[in-house]
């Protein structure tokens, strides 16, 4: 018998196997990808792991493509669209394009929101559709879930006292362990002044602050109580905004981001009013920035329309994603991620810097701007399926895509975040025997970030399943192959190792026929628990 890891010789032999996994690391300026020759949404496949994640292509490559080693952290985004091979979840991906985590199993529509601090610990936030009656396109009713670093559900957050659940547009966790969320209930109102019926219907978006521990609302702000449709720009009576009837209400306001500030105020973005509203804890509007009734003078380059993802960035600065376009209107040549300086004494807003897309086109919906600790920024381009990094002055450094432009595939927001994940469920594996006296085991562990290598074990007996080490292999992708030349073992198992050689977890034992048994009695996890 021969024990060996997955060497170059073994790898070359595996390349001749049918069903070879497709490319996994990102492409670098692949013109066939961009043109659509590889399909609208190229995807990766694995030998055994039941996932088909999107394949990245660096349309504007970093200097060390595909590694992109200057980037620290993980891409977090949630592709949406009918042409996707794998739907119903969001991704955590390495900058080199290999998958780390797919948030499946929670519902038919899942949006990965990023990393939040809750009760002093990092958590992943995801939004899940509740499966209720359909709401107009671009909205949702469901709940937000917080997952700890072992991917256990620690909180479910939705609305309080409303007829619909939490919408997909916002989740913001405050330092007081409350959640800021959006909702889109339908309300009756007189629309005769706007060309509609006296008995008309609008989507009346709501900003709520929810006590996560109790589920009670401690702040509720309804748009129609404070903002008249007359100060907004969305036309009544088109498919994209609604006809003002009960089954198709008018989306006159379209709330798409909320942030609670340290002073207790709330920054609310209305896409269809082209306005950011600063609101106090009583719900009163303190100022409007942008739109028809702006309290600020918007200096050259500082204006925005149809915007998303507004965030305050310290004293006198805020960022906003300026779409500058919708499905029915284009105001500027291309969308931008803006950093704005504002003076709430002089009541002026000036452009600090702007971030342009790689392909200089508009994105008609969605989008985000995230600022990193070094002053650089990550822009998610929404309906354009791209993510890019920009330097402090806004110059683009690289741009990667996860689908073909104009394919209908998008991601509401995209982020680059640090994250440590160690799932509470054991690693997964599949045992195959493609050649006589040769066993190949495929190992993966959805969501684990600490693995640097895998170890293969074998056992001849069902009990007590004493394990013998057979092979080792470095982890370079979501799925890793380990090969053992021999046939005298009945059951096989893998162990995940970290960079210190410590064991993070053992899988169950699995036979060639798929029969499984628990770990052996002589096995202990040597890695310290997550703090």
Coordinates of C-alpha atoms in Angstrom, one line a residue:
X1 CA 0.0 0.0 0.0
X2 CA 1.1 3.6 -0.6
X3 CA 0.0 6.7 1.4
X4 CA 0.4 10.0 -0.4
X5 CA -1.1 13.5 -0.7
X6 CA -2.6 15.0 -3.8
X7 CA 0.7 15.4 -5.7
X8 CA 1.2 16.9 -9.1
X9 CA 1.3 13.4 -10.7
X10 CA -2.0 12.5 -8.9
X11 CA -3.6 15.9 -10.0
X12 CA -2.6 15.2 -13.6
X13 CA -4.2 11.8 -13.5
X14 CA -7.4 13.3 -12.0
X15 CA -7.6 15.8 -15.0
X16 CA -8.5 12.8 -17.2
X17 CA -11.6 12.0 -15.1
X18 CA -15.0 12.8 -16.5
X19 CA -17.0 15.6 -14.8
X20 CA -13.9 17.8 -14.0
X21 CA -14.8 20.8 -12.0
X22 CA -14.9 24.0 -14.0
X23 CA -12.6 27.0 -13.4
X24 CA -12.7 28.3 -9.8
X25 CA -10.2 31.0 -9.3
X26 CA -11.2 34.3 -11.0
X27 CA -10.6 34.8 -14.7
X28 CA -8.4 37.8 -15.6
X29 CA -9.8 40.0 -18.3
X30 CA -11.5 37.1 -20.1
X31 CA -13.1 38.6 -23.1
X32 CA -15.3 35.6 -23.7
X33 CA -16.8 36.1 -20.3
X34 CA -17.5 39.7 -20.9
X35 CA -19.1 39.1 -24.3
X36 CA -21.4 36.5 -23.0
X37 CA -19.8 33.6 -25.0
X38 CA -19.5 31.6 -21.7
X39 CA -23.2 32.3 -20.9
X40 CA -25.0 35.1 -19.0
X41 CA -23.8 33.9 -15.6
X42 CA -20.8 31.6 -15.8
X43 CA -20.5 29.3 -12.8
X44 CA -18.1 27.0 -11.0
X45 CA -18.7 23.3 -10.4
X46 CA -17.2 20.8 -8.0
X47 CA -16.6 17.1 -8.2
X48 CA -18.8 16.4 -5.1
X49 CA -19.9 19.5 -3.2
X50 CA -23.5 20.4 -4.2
X51 CA -22.8 24.0 -5.1
X52 CA -22.5 25.9 -8.4
X53 CA -21.3 29.4 -7.3
X54 CA -20.8 32.3 -9.7
X55 CA -17.5 32.5 -11.5
X56 CA -15.7 35.8 -11.1
X57 CA -13.9 37.6 -13.9
X58 CA -11.6 40.5 -13.2
X59 CA -12.6 42.8 -16.1
X60 CA -10.0 45.2 -14.9
X61 CA -7.4 42.9 -13.2
X62 CA -5.4 43.7 -10.1
X63 CA -1.6 43.5 -10.6
X64 CA -1.4 40.0 -9.2
X65 CA -4.6 38.6 -10.8
X66 CA -6.3 36.4 -9.8
X67 CA -4.9 36.4 -6.3
X68 CA -5.7 40.1 -5.6
X69 CA -3.5 39.7 -2.5
X70 CA -3.5 43.4 -1.6
X71 CA -7.2 42.9 -0.6
X72 CA -7.8 41.9 3.0
X73 CA -11.1 40.2 3.9
X74 CA -13.9 38.5 1.9
X75 CA -16.3 39.6 -0.8
X76 CA -19.9 39.5 0.5
X77 CA -22.7 39.8 -2.0
X78 CA -26.0 38.2 -3.1
X79 CA -26.6 37.7 -6.9
X80 CA -30.2 37.8 -8.0
X81 CA -31.5 36.9 -11.4
X82 CA -33.3 34.2 -13.3
X83 CA -30.2 33.0 -15.3
X84 CA -28.2 32.1 -12.2
X85 CA -27.3 28.4 -11.9
X86 CA -27.6 28.5 -8.1
X87 CA -30.1 30.8 -6.4
X88 CA -31.5 31.3 -2.9
X89 CA -28.5 32.5 -1.1
X90 CA -25.6 35.0 -0.7
X91 CA -21.9 34.4 -1.0
X92 CA -18.7 34.9 1.0
X93 CA -15.8 34.7 -1.5
X94 CA -12.1 35.0 -1.3
X95 CA -10.7 37.8 -3.5
X96 CA -9.2 35.1 -5.8
X97 CA -12.8 34.0 -6.7
X98 CA -13.0 30.8 -4.7
X99 CA -16.1 30.3 -2.5
X100 CA -16.0 30.2 1.3
X101 CA -19.7 30.2 2.1
X102 CA -23.1 30.0 0.5
X103 CA -26.1 30.9 2.7
X104 CA -28.5 28.3 1.6
X105 CA -31.3 26.6 3.4
X106 CA -33.0 29.6 4.9
X107 CA -35.6 30.4 2.2
X108 CA -36.3 30.9 -1.4
X109 CA -34.8 34.4 -1.5
X110 CA -31.8 35.2 0.8
X111 CA -29.7 38.3 0.8
X112 CA -26.4 38.4 2.7
X113 CA -26.2 41.8 4.4
X114 CA -22.6 41.7 5.7
X115 CA -21.0 41.7 9.2
X116 CA -22.6 43.4 12.2
X117 CA -21.6 43.8 15.8
X118 CA -24.2 42.5 18.1
X119 CA -23.7 42.1 21.9
X120 CA -20.0 42.8 21.3
X121 CA -19.5 39.9 18.8
X122 CA -19.3 39.7 15.0
X123 CA -22.5 38.3 13.3
X124 CA -23.6 37.7 9.8
X125 CA -26.8 39.4 8.8
X126 CA -29.1 37.9 6.2
X127 CA -32.6 38.7 5.0
X128 CA -35.1 35.9 4.2
X129 CA -38.3 36.2 2.2
X130 CA -41.3 35.0 4.3
X131 CA -43.1 33.5 1.3
X132 CA -46.2 35.7 1.8
X133 CA -48.3 37.2 -0.9
X134 CA -46.2 38.9 -3.6
X135 CA -45.3 42.5 -3.2
X136 CA -44.3 44.8 -6.1
X137 CA -41.0 44.0 -7.7
X138 CA -38.0 45.4 -5.9
X139 CA -39.5 44.9 -2.4
X140 CA -40.0 42.1 0.0
X141 CA -41.6 40.9 3.2
X142 CA -39.7 38.7 5.6
X143 CA -37.3 38.9 8.4
X144 CA -33.6 39.4 9.2
X145 CA -31.5 36.7 10.8
X146 CA -28.3 37.2 12.8
X147 CA -25.8 34.2 12.6
X148 CA -22.9 33.8 15.0
X149 CA -19.5 32.7 13.8
X150 CA -20.6 29.1 13.9
X151 CA -23.6 30.0 11.7
X152 CA -26.1 29.4 14.5
X153 CA -29.2 31.6 14.5
X154 CA -29.1 34.0 17.5
X155 CA -31.8 36.4 16.5
X156 CA -34.7 36.8 14.1
X157 CA -35.8 40.4 13.5
X158 CA -38.9 41.7 11.8
X159 CA -41.4 44.5 12.0
X160 CA -43.7 45.2 15.0
X161 CA -47.3 46.3 14.6
X162 CA -47.3 46.4 10.8
X163 CA -49.2 44.3 8.1
X164 CA -46.0 43.2 6.4
X165 CA -42.6 41.9 7.5
X166 CA -39.2 43.4 7.2
X167 CA -38.2 44.5 3.7
X168 CA -35.0 43.7 2.0
X169 CA -33.6 47.2 1.7
X170 CA -32.0 47.8 5.1
X171 CA -30.6 46.2 8.2
X172 CA -28.4 48.4 10.5
X173 CA -27.4 47.2 14.0
X174 CA -26.8 50.0 16.5
X175 CA -24.4 50.1 19.5
X176 CA -27.5 49.6 21.7
X177 CA -28.2 46.2 20.2
X178 CA -31.2 47.5 18.3
X179 CA -32.0 46.9 14.6
X180 CA -32.9 49.5 12.0
X181 CA -35.1 48.0 9.3
X182 CA -37.5 49.0 6.4
X183 CA -41.0 47.8 5.6
X184 CA -43.3 48.5 2.7
X185 CA -47.0 48.3 3.7
X186 CA -49.8 49.4 1.4
X187 CA -52.0 52.3 2.6
X188 CA -55.1 54.0 1.1
X189 CA -54.9 57.7 0.2
X190 CA -56.4 60.2 -2.1
X191 CA -54.4 60.3 -5.4
X192 CA -56.7 62.6 -7.4
X193 CA -54.1 65.4 -7.2
X194 CA -51.6 63.2 -9.1
X195 CA -53.9 61.8 -11.7
X196 CA -55.1 58.9 -9.7
X197 CA -58.3 57.9 -7.9
X198 CA -59.7 59.5 -4.7
X199 CA -59.5 56.0 -3.3
X200 CA -55.9 55.3 -4.3
X201 CA -53.2 53.2 -2.8
X202 CA -49.5 53.8 -2.1
X203 CA -46.6 51.8 -0.8
X204 CA -46.1 53.8 2.5
X205 CA -42.5 52.8 3.5
X206 CA -41.7 52.6 7.2
X207 CA -38.5 53.0 9.1
X208 CA -38.5 51.0 12.3
X209 CA -36.0 50.6 15.2
X210 CA -36.6 47.2 16.8
X211 CA -35.3 46.1 20.2
X212 CA -33.7 42.8 19.1
X213 CA -34.2 41.1 22.5
X214 CA -37.9 41.8 22.8
X215 CA -39.0 42.4 19.2
X216 CA -40.7 45.6 20.2
X217 CA -40.6 48.8 18.1
X218 CA -39.0 51.8 19.8
X219 CA -39.2 54.0 16.7
X220 CA -41.6 54.0 13.8
X221 CA -41.6 56.6 10.9
X222 CA -44.0 56.4 8.1
X223 CA -43.2 58.3 4.9
X224 CA -46.7 59.5 4.1
X225 CA -47.0 61.1 7.5
X226 CA -44.1 63.4 6.7
X227 CA -43.5 63.6 3.0
X228 CA -46.1 64.5 0.3
X229 CA -45.9 62.7 -3.0
X230 CA -45.7 66.2 -4.6
X231 CA -42.1 66.4 -3.6
X232 CA -41.1 63.2 -5.3
X233 CA -40.3 62.3 -8.9
X234 CA -41.7 58.8 -9.6
X235 CA -44.6 59.0 -12.1
X236 CA -47.9 57.4 -11.2
X237 CA -49.2 54.9 -13.7
X238 CA -46.2 53.1 -15.1
X239 CA -45.2 49.5 -14.5
X240 CA -42.0 50.4 -12.7
X241 CA -43.7 52.5 -10.0
X242 CA -47.3 51.2 -9.9
X243 CA -50.8 52.3 -10.9
X244 CA -52.1 53.4 -7.5
X245 CA -54.5 50.6 -7.1
X246 CA -54.8 48.0 -4.3
X247 CA -53.1 45.3 -6.3
X248 CA -50.5 47.6 -7.7
X249 CA -49.8 50.5 -5.3
X250 CA -47.8 53.6 -6.2
X251 CA -44.2 53.4 -5.0
X252 CA -44.0 57.2 -4.6
X253 CA -41.2 57.4 -2.0
X254 CA -39.1 54.2 -2.2
X255 CA -37.1 54.1 1.1
X256 CA -33.8 52.2 0.5
X257 CA -31.4 53.0 3.3
X258 CA -31.6 54.1 7.0
X259 CA -28.9 54.8 9.5
X260 CA -29.2 55.7 13.1
X261 CA -26.6 58.2 14.2
X262 CA -24.8 58.7 17.5
X263 CA -26.9 61.7 18.4
X264 CA -30.1 59.7 18.0
X265 CA -31.1 61.1 14.6
X266 CA -31.9 58.9 11.6
X267 CA -30.6 59.4 8.0
X268 CA -33.3 58.2 5.6
X269 CA -32.8 57.9 1.8
X270 CA -35.8 58.2 -0.6
X271 CA -34.8 57.1 -4.0
X272 CA -37.9 58.4 -5.7
X273 CA -37.7 61.8 -4.0
X274 CA -33.9 62.2 -4.7
X275 CA -33.6 63.2 -1.1
X276 CA -31.8 62.3 2.1
X277 CA -33.8 63.2 5.2
X278 CA -32.4 63.8 8.7
X279 CA -35.1 62.9 11.2
X280 CA -35.1 63.3 15.0
X281 CA -36.4 60.8 17.5
X282 CA -39.8 62.4 17.4
X283 CA -40.0 61.8 13.7
X284 CA -39.6 65.5 12.7
X285 CA -37.6 66.2 9.6
X286 CA -34.6 68.4 10.6
X287 CA -33.3 68.9 7.0
X288 CA -33.6 67.7 3.5
X289 CA -30.6 67.2 1.3
X290 CA -31.3 67.0 -2.5
X291 CA -34.6 66.9 -4.3
X292 CA -37.2 69.6 -4.8
X293 CA -37.2 71.0 -1.3
X294 CA -33.5 70.7 -0.4
X295 CA -32.4 72.8 2.6
X296 CA -28.9 72.7 1.2
X297 CA -27.2 74.3 -1.8
X298 CA -25.9 71.5 -3.9
X299 CA -22.6 72.6 -5.4
X300 CA -21.2 71.3 -8.7
X301 CA -20.9 67.5 -8.8
X302 CA -22.6 67.0 -5.4
X303 CA -26.2 66.4 -6.7
X304 CA -27.6 62.9 -6.8
X305 CA -30.7 61.3 -8.2
X306 CA -32.4 57.8 -7.8
X307 CA -29.7 57.2 -5.1
X308 CA -29.0 54.3 -2.7
X309 CA -27.0 53.5 0.4
X310 CA -26.5 56.8 2.2
X311 CA -24.1 56.7 5.2
X312 CA -22.6 59.4 7.4
X313 CA -18.8 59.3 7.5
X314 CA -17.9 61.4 10.5
X315 CA -18.3 65.1 11.0
X316 CA -19.4 66.8 7.9
X317 CA -19.1 63.9 5.4
X318 CA -21.4 61.3 3.9
X319 CA -21.3 58.8 1.1
X320 CA -24.1 57.9 -1.3
X321 CA -24.4 55.8 -4.4
X322 CA -25.7 58.0 -7.1
X323 CA -27.5 55.9 -9.7
X324 CA -28.5 58.9 -11.7
X325 CA -30.9 56.7 -13.7
X326 CA -33.9 54.4 -13.5
X327 CA -35.5 52.1 -16.0
X328 CA -37.3 55.1 -17.5
X329 CA -34.9 58.0 -17.1
X330 CA -31.2 58.8 -17.4
X331 CA -29.9 61.9 -15.7
X332 CA -26.1 61.5 -16.0
X333 CA -23.7 59.6 -18.3
X334 CA -22.8 57.0 -15.7
X335 CA -23.5 56.1 -12.0
X336 CA -21.1 57.1 -9.3
X337 CA -20.1 56.4 -5.7
X338 CA -19.9 59.8 -4.1
X339 CA -18.2 61.1 -1.0
X340 CA -19.7 64.5 -0.1
X341 CA -18.7 67.3 2.3
X342 CA -21.6 69.1 3.9
X343 CA -21.8 72.1 6.1
X344 CA -25.0 72.2 8.2
X345 CA -24.3 75.8 9.2
X346 CA -23.7 77.3 5.8
X347 CA -26.1 74.6 4.4
X348 CA -23.9 73.7 1.5
X349 CA -22.9 70.3 0.0
X350 CA -19.7 69.9 -2.1
X351 CA -18.2 67.0 -3.9
X352 CA -15.1 65.5 -2.1
X353 CA -14.5 62.6 -4.6
X354 CA -16.3 60.3 -7.0
X355 CA -16.0 56.7 -8.1
X356 CA -16.8 55.8 -11.7
X357 CA -17.6 52.3 -13.0
X358 CA -15.2 50.3 -15.1
X359 CA -17.4 50.3 -18.1
X360 CA -18.8 53.9 -17.7
X361 CA -22.5 53.0 -17.8
X362 CA -25.5 53.5 -15.6
X363 CA -26.9 51.1 -13.1
X364 CA -30.6 51.7 -13.0
X365 CA -31.2 50.1 -9.6
X366 CA -29.4 49.1 -6.4
X367 CA -25.8 49.9 -5.5
X368 CA -23.5 50.5 -2.5
X369 CA -20.4 52.4 -1.3
X370 CA -18.2 51.0 1.5
X371 CA -15.2 52.8 2.9
X372 CA -12.2 50.8 4.2
X373 CA -9.9 51.7 7.0
X374 CA -7.1 52.8 4.6
X375 CA -9.3 55.3 2.9
X376 CA -10.0 53.1 -0.2
X377 CA -13.6 52.2 -1.0
X378 CA -15.5 49.2 -2.4
X379 CA -18.4 49.9 -4.7
X380 CA -21.1 47.4 -5.5
X381 CA -22.7 48.4 -8.8
X382 CA -26.1 47.0 -8.2
X383 CA -27.9 46.2 -11.5
X384 CA -24.5 46.1 -13.2
X385 CA -23.0 42.9 -11.9
X386 CA -19.6 44.4 -10.9
X387 CA -17.6 45.1 -7.7
X388 CA -14.7 47.5 -7.7
X389 CA -12.1 49.0 -5.4
X390 CA -11.1 52.7 -5.6
X391 CA -8.3 54.7 -4.0
X392 CA -8.8 57.6 -1.7
X393 CA -9.3 60.0 -4.6
X394 CA -11.8 57.7 -6.3
X395 CA -9.5 56.2 -9.0
X396 CA -10.4 52.6 -9.8
X397 CA -7.9 49.9 -8.9
X398 CA -9.6 46.8 -10.1
X399 CA -13.1 45.6 -11.1
X400 CA -14.6 42.1 -11.0
X401 CA -17.8 40.9 -12.4
X402 CA -20.1 38.0 -11.4
X403 CA -22.3 38.0 -14.6
X404 CA -22.5 39.6 -18.0
X405 CA -23.7 43.2 -18.2
X406 CA -27.4 43.7 -19.0
X407 CA -28.1 40.0 -18.1
X408 CA -30.7 40.9 -15.5
X409 CA -28.4 39.7 -12.8
X410 CA -27.6 42.1 -9.9
X411 CA -26.6 42.3 -6.3
X412 CA -28.3 44.8 -4.1
X413 CA -25.1 45.7 -2.2
X414 CA -21.6 44.3 -2.1
X415 CA -19.0 44.5 0.7
X416 CA -15.5 43.6 1.7
X417 CA -15.4 42.4 5.3
X418 CA -13.2 40.5 7.7
X419 CA -14.9 37.4 9.0
X420 CA -13.9 34.3 11.0
X421 CA -16.3 31.3 10.6
X422 CA -16.2 27.9 12.1
X423 CA -19.5 26.0 11.5
X424 CA -21.1 24.0 14.2
X425 CA -21.9 21.3 11.8
X426 CA -19.1 18.9 10.8
X427 CA -17.2 19.0 7.5
X428 CA -18.7 17.2 4.5
X429 CA -17.0 14.6 2.3
X430 CA -17.7 12.2 -0.5
X431 CA -15.7 8.9 -1.1
X432 CA -15.2 7.6 -4.6
X433 CA -13.1 4.9 -6.1
X434 CA -12.4 5.9 -9.7
X435 CA -9.6 3.3 -10.1
X436 CA -8.9 -0.1 -8.7
X437 CA -7.0 0.1 -5.4
X438 CA -7.4 3.9 -5.4
X439 CA -9.7 6.0 -3.2
X440 CA -10.4 9.7 -3.8
X441 CA -12.1 11.6 -1.0
X442 CA -13.5 15.1 -1.6
X443 CA -13.8 17.4 1.4
X444 CA -15.5 20.7 2.0
X445 CA -16.8 22.7 5.0
X446 CA -19.3 25.4 4.0
X447 CA -18.4 28.7 5.8
X448 CA -15.1 27.6 7.4
X449 CA -12.5 30.3 7.0
X450 CA -9.6 28.9 9.1
X451 CA -8.7 25.7 7.1
X452 CA -5.3 25.5 5.5
X453 CA -5.1 21.8 5.0
X454 CA -7.1 18.5 5.2
X455 CA -6.1 15.1 6.6
X456 CA -7.6 11.8 5.4
X457 CA -8.2 9.0 7.8
X458 CA -9.3 5.4 7.3
X459 CA -10.9 2.7 9.6
X460 CA -11.3 -1.0 9.0
X461 CA -14.0 -1.5 11.6
X462 CA -17.4 0.0 12.3
X463 CA -16.6 0.0 16.1
X464 CA -14.7 1.5 17.7
X465 CA -13.7 3.2 14.4
X466 CA -10.1 3.6 15.3
X467 CA -8.7 6.1 12.7
X468 CA -5.4 5.8 10.8
X469 CA -3.9 8.8 9.1
X470 CA -3.6 8.2 5.3
X471 CA -2.9 11.4 3.5
X472 CA -2.7 15.2 3.7
X473 CA -3.5 17.9 1.1
X474 CA -3.4 21.7 1.2
X475 CA -6.7 23.6 0.8
X476 CA -6.7 25.9 -2.2
X477 CA -10.3 25.8 -3.1
X478 CA -13.8 25.3 -1.6
X479 CA -13.4 21.6 -2.3
X480 CA -10.2 19.6 -1.8
X481 CA -9.4 16.1 -3.1
X482 CA -7.3 13.6 -1.1
X483 CA -6.1 10.4 -2.6
X484 CA -5.2 7.1 -1.0
X485 CA -3.7 4.1 -2.9
X486 CA -5.1 1.0 -1.3
X487 CA -8.3 -0.8 -0.6
X488 CA -8.1 -2.3 2.9
X489 CA -10.1 0.4 4.7
X490 CA -13.8 0.3 4.9
X491 CA -14.6 3.8 6.2
X492 CA -12.9 7.2 5.5
X493 CA -12.9 10.5 7.3
X494 CA -11.4 13.9 7.0
X495 CA -10.1 16.4 9.5
X496 CA -9.7 20.2 8.9
X497 CA -6.5 21.8 10.1
X498 CA -5.7 25.4 10.7
X499 CA -2.4 27.3 10.0
X500 CA -0.9 26.0 13.2
X501 CA -1.6 22.4 12.3
X502 CA -4.4 22.2 14.9
X503 CA -7.5 20.2 14.2
X504 CA -10.6 22.4 13.8
X505 CA -13.1 19.5 13.3
X506 CA -13.6 16.0 12.1
X507 CA -16.1 14.8 9.6
X508 CA -18.2 11.6 10.2
X509 CA -16.8 8.4 8.7
X510 CA -18.2 7.5 5.3
X511 CA -18.1 4.3 3.3
X512 CA -18.0 3.9 -0.5
X513 CA -21.7 3.1 -0.4
X514 CA -22.5 6.3 1.5
X515 CA -23.0 4.7 4.9
X516 CA -21.9 7.1 7.6
X517 CA -20.9 6.8 11.3
X518 CA -19.8 9.4 13.9
X519 CA -16.2 10.3 14.7
X520 CA -13.9 7.8 16.4
X521 CA -13.4 7.5 20.1
X522 CA -9.7 8.5 20.0
X523 CA -10.2 11.8 18.3
X524 CA -10.1 15.3 19.9
X525 CA -10.3 18.8 18.5
X526 CA -7.0 20.6 19.3
X527 CA -7.8 24.1 18.1
X528 CA -9.0 26.5 20.7
X529 CA -12.7 27.5 20.6
X530 CA -13.6 30.7 18.9
X531 CA -13.4 33.6 21.3

